[in-house]
Coordinates of C-alpha atoms and ligand atoms in Angstrom, one line a residue:
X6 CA 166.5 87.4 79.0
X7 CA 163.8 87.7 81.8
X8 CA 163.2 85.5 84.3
X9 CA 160.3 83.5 84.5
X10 CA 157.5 84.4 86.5
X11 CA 155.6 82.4 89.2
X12 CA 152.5 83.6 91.2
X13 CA 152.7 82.2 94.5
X14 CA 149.3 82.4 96.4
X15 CA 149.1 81.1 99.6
X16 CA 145.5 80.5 101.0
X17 CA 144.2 79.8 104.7
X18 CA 145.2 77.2 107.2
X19 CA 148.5 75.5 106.5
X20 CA 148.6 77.0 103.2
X21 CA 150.7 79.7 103.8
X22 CA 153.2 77.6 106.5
X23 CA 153.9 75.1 104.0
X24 CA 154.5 77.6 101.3
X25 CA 157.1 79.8 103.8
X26 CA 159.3 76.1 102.9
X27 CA 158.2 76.2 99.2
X28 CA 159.8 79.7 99.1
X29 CA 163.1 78.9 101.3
X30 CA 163.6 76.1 98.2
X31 CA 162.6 78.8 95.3
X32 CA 165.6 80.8 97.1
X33 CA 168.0 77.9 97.2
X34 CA 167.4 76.9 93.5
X35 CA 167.6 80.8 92.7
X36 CA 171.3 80.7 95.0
X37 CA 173.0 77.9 93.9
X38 CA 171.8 76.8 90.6
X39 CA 170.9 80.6 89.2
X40 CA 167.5 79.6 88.3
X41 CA 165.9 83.1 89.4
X42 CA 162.3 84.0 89.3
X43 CA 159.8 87.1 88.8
X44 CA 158.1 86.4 91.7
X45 CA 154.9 87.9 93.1
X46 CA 152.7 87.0 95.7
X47 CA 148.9 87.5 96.5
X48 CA 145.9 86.4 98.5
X49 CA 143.0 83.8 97.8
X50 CA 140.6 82.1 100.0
X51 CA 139.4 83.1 103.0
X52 CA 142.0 86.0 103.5
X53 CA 141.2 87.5 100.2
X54 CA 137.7 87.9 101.5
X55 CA 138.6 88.9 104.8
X56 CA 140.9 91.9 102.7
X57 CA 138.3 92.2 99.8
X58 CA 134.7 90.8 100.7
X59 CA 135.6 88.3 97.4
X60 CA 137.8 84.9 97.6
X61 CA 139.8 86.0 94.4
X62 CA 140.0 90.0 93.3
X63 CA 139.9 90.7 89.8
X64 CA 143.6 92.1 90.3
X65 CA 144.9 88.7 91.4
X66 CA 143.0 87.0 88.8
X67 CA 144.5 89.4 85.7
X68 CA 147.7 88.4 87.7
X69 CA 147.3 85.0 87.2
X70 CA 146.5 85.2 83.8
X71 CA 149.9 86.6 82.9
X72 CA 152.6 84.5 84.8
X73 CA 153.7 81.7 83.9
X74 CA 153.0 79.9 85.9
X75 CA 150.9 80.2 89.4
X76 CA 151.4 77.9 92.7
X77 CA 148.8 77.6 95.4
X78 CA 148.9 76.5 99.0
X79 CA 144.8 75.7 100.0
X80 CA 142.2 77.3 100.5
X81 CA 138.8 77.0 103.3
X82 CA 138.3 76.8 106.9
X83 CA 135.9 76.1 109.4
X84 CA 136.0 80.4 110.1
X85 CA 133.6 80.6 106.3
X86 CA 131.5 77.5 106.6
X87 CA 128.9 79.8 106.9
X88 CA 129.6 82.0 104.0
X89 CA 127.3 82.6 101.1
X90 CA 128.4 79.7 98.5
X91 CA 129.4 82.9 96.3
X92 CA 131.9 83.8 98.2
X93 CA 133.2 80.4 99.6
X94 CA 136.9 80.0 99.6
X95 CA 136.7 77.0 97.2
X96 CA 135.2 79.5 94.8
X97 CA 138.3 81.5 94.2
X98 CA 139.8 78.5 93.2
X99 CA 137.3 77.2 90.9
X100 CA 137.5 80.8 89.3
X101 CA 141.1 80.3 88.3
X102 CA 140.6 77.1 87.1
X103 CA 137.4 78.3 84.7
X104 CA 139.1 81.3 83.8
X105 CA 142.3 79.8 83.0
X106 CA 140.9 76.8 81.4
X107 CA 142.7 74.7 82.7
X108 CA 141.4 71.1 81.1
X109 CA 144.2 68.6 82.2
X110 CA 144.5 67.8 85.7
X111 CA 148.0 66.0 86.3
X112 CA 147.9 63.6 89.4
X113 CA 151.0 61.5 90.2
X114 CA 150.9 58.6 91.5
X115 CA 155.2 58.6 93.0
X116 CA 156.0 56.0 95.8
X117 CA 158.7 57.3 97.5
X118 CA 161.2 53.8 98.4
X119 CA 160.9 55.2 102.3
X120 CA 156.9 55.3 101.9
X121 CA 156.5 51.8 100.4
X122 CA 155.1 50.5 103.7
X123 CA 152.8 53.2 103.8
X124 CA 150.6 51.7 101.1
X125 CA 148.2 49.2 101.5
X126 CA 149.2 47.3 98.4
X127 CA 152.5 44.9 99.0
X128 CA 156.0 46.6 98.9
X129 CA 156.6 45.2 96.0
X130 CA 153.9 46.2 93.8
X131 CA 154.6 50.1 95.1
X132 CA 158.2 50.8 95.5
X133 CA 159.5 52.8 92.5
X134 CA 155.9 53.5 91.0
X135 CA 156.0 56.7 89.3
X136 CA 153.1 57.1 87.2
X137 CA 150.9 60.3 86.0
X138 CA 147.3 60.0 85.4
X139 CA 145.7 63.2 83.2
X140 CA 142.3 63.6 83.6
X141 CA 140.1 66.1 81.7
X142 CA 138.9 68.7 83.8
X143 CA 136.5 71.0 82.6
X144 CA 134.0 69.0 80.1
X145 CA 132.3 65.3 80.6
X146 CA 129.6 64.6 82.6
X147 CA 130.0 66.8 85.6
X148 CA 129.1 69.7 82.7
X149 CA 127.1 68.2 79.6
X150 CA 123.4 69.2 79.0
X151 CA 120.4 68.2 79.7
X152 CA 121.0 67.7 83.9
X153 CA 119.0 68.2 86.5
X154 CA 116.2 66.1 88.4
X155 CA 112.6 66.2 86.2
X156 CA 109.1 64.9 86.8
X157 CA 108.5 61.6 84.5
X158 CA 104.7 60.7 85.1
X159 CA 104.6 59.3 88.8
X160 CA 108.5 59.9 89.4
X161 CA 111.6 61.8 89.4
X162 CA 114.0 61.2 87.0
X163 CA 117.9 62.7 87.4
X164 CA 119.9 63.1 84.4
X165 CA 123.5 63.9 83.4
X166 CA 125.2 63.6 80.3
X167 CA 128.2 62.7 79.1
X168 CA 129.4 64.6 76.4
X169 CA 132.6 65.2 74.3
X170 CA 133.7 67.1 71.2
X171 CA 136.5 65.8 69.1
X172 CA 138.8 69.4 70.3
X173 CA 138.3 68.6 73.9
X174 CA 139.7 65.2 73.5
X175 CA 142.5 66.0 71.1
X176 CA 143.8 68.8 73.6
X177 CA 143.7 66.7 76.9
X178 CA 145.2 63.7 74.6
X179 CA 147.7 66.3 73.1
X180 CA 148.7 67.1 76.8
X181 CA 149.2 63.3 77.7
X182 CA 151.6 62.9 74.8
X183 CA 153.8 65.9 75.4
X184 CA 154.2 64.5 79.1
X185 CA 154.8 60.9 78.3
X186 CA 157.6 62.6 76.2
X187 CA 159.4 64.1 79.2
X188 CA 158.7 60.9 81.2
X189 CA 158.7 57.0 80.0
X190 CA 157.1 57.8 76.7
X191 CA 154.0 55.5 77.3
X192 CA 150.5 56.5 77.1
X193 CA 147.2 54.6 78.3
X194 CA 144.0 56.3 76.8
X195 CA 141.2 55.0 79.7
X196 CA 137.1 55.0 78.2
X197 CA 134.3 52.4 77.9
X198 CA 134.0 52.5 74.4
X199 CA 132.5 49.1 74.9
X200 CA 129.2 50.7 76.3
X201 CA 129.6 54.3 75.1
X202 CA 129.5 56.6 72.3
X203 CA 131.6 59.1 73.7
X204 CA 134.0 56.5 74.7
X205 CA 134.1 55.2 71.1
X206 CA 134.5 58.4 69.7
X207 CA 137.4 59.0 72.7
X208 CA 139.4 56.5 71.7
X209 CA 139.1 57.3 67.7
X210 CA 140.5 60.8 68.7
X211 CA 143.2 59.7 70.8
X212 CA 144.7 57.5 68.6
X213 CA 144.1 59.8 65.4
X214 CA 146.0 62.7 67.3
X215 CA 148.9 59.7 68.0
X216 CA 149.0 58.6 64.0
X217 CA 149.1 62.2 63.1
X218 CA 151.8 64.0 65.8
X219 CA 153.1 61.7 68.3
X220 CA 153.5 58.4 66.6
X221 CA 157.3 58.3 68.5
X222 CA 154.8 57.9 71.9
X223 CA 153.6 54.1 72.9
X224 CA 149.8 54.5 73.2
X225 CA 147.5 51.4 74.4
X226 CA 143.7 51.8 75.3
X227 CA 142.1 50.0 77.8
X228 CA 137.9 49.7 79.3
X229 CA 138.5 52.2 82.4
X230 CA 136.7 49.3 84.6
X231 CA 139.3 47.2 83.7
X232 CA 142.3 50.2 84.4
X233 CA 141.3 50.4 87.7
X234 CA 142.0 46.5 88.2
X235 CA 145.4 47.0 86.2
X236 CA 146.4 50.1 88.7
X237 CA 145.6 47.9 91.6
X238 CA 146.9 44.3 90.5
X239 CA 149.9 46.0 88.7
X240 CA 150.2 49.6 88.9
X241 CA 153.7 49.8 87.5
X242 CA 153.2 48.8 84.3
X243 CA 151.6 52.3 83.5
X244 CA 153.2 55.6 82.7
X245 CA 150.9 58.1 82.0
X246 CA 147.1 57.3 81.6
X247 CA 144.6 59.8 79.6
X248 CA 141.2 59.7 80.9
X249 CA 137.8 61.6 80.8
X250 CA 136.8 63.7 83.7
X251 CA 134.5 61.4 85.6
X252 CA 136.7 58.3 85.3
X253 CA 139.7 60.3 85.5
X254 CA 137.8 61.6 89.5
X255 CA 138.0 57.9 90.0
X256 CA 141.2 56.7 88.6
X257 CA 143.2 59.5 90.2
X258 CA 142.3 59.3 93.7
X259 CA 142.9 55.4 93.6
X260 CA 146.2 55.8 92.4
X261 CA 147.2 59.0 94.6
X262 CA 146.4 56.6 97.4
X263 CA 148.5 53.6 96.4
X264 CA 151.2 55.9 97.7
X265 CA 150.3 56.7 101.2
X266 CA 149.9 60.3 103.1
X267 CA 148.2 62.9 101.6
X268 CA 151.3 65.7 102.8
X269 CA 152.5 64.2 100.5
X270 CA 150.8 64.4 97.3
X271 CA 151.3 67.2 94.4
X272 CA 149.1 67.9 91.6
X273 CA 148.9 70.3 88.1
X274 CA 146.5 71.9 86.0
X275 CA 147.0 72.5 82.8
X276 CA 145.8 74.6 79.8
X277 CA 146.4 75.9 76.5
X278 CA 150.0 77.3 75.4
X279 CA 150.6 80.7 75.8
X280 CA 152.6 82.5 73.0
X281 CA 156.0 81.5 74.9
X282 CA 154.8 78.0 74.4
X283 CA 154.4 77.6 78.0
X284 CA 150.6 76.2 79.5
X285 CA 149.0 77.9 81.2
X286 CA 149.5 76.4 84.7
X287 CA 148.1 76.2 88.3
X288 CA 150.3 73.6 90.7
X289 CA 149.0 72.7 94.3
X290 CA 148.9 69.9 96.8
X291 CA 146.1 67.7 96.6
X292 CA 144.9 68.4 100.5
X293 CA 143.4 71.6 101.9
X294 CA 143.9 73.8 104.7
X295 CA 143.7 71.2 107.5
X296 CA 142.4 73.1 110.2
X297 CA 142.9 70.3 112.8
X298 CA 146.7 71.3 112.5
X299 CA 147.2 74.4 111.3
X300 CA 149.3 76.4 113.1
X301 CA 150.5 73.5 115.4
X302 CA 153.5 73.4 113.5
X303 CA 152.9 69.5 112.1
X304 CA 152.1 70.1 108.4
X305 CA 154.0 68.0 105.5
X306 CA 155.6 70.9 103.4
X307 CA 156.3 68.0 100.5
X308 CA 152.9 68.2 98.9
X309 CA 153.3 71.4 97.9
X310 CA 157.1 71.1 97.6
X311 CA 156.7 68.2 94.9
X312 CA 154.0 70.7 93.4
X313 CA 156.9 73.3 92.8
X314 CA 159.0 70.7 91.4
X315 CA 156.3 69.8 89.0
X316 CA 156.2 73.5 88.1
X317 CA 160.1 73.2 87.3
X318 CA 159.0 70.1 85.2
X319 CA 156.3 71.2 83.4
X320 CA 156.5 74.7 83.1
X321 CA 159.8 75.9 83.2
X322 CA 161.9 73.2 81.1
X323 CA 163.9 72.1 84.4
X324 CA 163.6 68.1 84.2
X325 CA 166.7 68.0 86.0
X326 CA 166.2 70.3 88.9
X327 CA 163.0 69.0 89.5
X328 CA 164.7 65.5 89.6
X329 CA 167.4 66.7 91.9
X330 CA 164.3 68.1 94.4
X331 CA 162.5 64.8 94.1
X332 CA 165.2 62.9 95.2
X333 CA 166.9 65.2 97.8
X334 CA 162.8 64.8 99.5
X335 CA 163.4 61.1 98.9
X336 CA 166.5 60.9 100.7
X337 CA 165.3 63.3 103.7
X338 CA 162.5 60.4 103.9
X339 CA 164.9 57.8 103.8
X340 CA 166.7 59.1 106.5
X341 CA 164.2 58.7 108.9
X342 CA 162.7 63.0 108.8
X343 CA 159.0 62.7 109.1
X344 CA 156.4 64.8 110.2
X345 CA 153.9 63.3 111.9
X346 CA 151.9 62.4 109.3
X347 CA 154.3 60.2 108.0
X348 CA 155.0 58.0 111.4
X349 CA 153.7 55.4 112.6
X350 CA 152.0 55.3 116.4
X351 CA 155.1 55.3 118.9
X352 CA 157.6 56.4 115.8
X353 CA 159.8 58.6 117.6
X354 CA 159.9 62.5 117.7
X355 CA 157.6 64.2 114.7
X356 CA 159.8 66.6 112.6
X357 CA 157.9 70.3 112.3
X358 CA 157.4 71.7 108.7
X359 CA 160.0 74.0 109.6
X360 CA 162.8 71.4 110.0
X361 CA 161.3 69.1 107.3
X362 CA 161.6 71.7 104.7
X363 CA 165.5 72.8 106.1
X364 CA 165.9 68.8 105.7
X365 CA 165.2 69.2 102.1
X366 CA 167.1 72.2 101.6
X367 CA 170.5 70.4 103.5
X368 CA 169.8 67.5 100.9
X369 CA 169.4 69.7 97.7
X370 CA 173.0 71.3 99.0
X371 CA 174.5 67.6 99.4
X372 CA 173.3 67.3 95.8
X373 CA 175.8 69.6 94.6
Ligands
LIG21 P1 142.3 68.5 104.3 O1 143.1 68.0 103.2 O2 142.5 69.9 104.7 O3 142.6 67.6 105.6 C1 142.3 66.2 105.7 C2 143.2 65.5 106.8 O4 144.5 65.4 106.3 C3 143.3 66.3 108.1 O5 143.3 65.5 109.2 C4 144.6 67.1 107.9 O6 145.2 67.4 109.2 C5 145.4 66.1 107.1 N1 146.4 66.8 106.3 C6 146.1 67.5 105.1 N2 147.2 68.0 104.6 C7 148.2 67.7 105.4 C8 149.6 68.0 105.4 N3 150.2 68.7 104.5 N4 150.3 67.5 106.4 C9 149.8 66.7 107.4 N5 148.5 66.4 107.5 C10 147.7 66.9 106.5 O7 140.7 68.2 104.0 P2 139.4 68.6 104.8 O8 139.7 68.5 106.3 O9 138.4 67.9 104.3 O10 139.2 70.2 104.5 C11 139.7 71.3 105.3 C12 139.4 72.6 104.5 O11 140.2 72.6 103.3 C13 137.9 72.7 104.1 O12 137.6 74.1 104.2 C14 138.0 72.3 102.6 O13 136.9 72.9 101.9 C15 139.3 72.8 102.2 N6 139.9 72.1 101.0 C16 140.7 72.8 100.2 C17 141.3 72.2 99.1 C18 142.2 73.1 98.3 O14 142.5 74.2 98.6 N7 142.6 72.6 97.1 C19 141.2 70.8 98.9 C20 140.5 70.1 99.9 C21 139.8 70.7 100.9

């Protein structure tokens, strides 16, 4: 049998420092629990257009459309702020996400029992949250036509439009079910069918894909204005929420931060299944190349560790292993390891990536 193949890419900044940890773990897991992969590795960002004059060659992109699965560090820095907007950084990113079609974004939302005091919710309300919102990324109202800003008599008027078919929300709502079936089995489909079409005709799909395949998954449905007071008042009674794009923008990036640091937090895009049955799948950490620190030595490797062990999750069948990696970064946390990001003002000695990551690797070899 082959191994499974994983693209590892980088980027700028503290891309490529956090990955060096990322791969000391791939090398571990390949060591001591014989999960081996076909690994390659290639550039994307600012260094692919330093080597190419383009932030993503067409080589790297055929590349990515064969693995399966592809796992990138972040892109940008303050050295192509002045760059055409053609060949930004960002836009080698956004062409692997087009290209790929990748239409569910996976954010977590995982307090980590050492973190819990990071929040700025109560203890209680955080510690032991684990929940995933899915929000669809490549349709809504960021995309729908008409848009732009016209001339109405006397005034401007700026339009967008929100707009759905039934196949775009019965793929994203597809994705939400196999998930919730690796996880607690609980699905929340987020709209405003109350005030919208496209919400109404959100939550019609949603459940019809439930009746018709998943009926084993608990599915609710709730006004998204009124999710965002649930995730705030109550957070843990979710598991994983299905949302459009534009509330799913919203939703995500209020629960991501219900968990503290963000070295800390991992994210997922996914797309169709290929013919092994795998998606199609991008995982990165949610921040970006931090400039202010790269190179110092003080980035958080978790983000984009917790991304890889999403990748063993979701992609590569290994609910296990990625358990055993969450909780041997759990346990370096509880021992007191941080990097600086994760201390508070007079907390003692900073741990560097490098020893943060070799933290994680002596708790994944207590695991055994
Ligand atoms: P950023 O996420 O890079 O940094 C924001 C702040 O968080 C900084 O103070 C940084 O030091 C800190 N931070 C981020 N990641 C950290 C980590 N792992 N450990 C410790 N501290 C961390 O966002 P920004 O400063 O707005 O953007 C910097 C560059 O990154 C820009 O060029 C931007 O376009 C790019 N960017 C890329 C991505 C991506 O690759 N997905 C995402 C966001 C921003």
């Amino acid at each position: 049998m082959t191994n499974p193949s994983l693209l590892i890419l980088p980027g700028d900044g503290i891309g490529p420092e956090v990955m060096a940890e990322v791969r000391k773990i791939i090398a571990w897991f390949g060591a001591k629990r014989g999960l081996n992969f076909d690994l390659s590795e290639d550039l994307v960002g600012g260094c692919a257009y330093d080597r190419h004059g383009t932030p993503l060659h067409d080589d790297t992109m055929a590349k990515a459309q064969e693995v399966d699965a592809v796992l990138l560090g972040a892109v940008g820095g303050p050295a192509y702020d002045k760059l055409d907007f053609s060949v930004k950084p960002e836009r080698g990113l956004l062409r692997l996400r087009k290209e790929m079609d990748l239409y569910a974004n996976l954010r977590p939302a995982q307090c980590f029992d050492a973190l819990a005091d990071f929040s700025s919710l109560k203890k209680d309300v955080v510690a032991g949250l684990d929940i995933m919102i899915v929000r669809e990324l490549t349709s809504g109202v960021y995309f729908g036509e008409p848009r732009g800003i016209f001339k109405e008599g006397n005034e401007r008027v700026g339009i967008n439009t929100q707009r759905y078919t039934e196949s775009e929300i019965a793929r994203v709502a597809r994705s939400a079910f196999e998930l919730a079936r690796k996880r607690g089995n609980k699905v929340c489909s987020m709209e405003k069918a109350n005030v919208m079409e496209s919400g109404i005709l959100w939550r019609d799909v949603v459940q019809e894909v439930h009746d018709a395949e998943y009926a084993d998954v608990e599915l609710s449905h709730m006004y998204a204005d009124a999710g965002a007071m649930q995730l705030t008042r109550w957070p843990k009674q979710f598991d994983v929420i299905v949302t459009d794009n534009l509330f799913g923008d919203l939703l995500s990036d209020l629960a991501a931060m219900l968990t503290g640091s963000l070295g800390m937090l991992p994210s997922a895009s996914l797309g169709a299944p290929m013919e092994n049955g795998r998606p199609k799948a991008l995982y990165e950490p949610v921040h970006g190349s931090a400039p202010d620190i790269a190179g110092t030595g003080k980035a958080n490797p978790c983000a984009c560790i917790l991304s890889f062990a999403m990748a063993l999750r979701y992609s590569f069948d290994q609910g296990d292993e990625a358990a055993r990696l969450e909780a041997a970064v759990n346990q370096v946390l509880a021992s007191g390891v941080r990097t600086a990001d994760l201390m508070q003002k007079d907390g003692g000695t900073p741990a560097t990536t490098t020893q943060m990551g070799d933290a994680v690797i002596a708790a994944l070899e207590a695991s055994l």
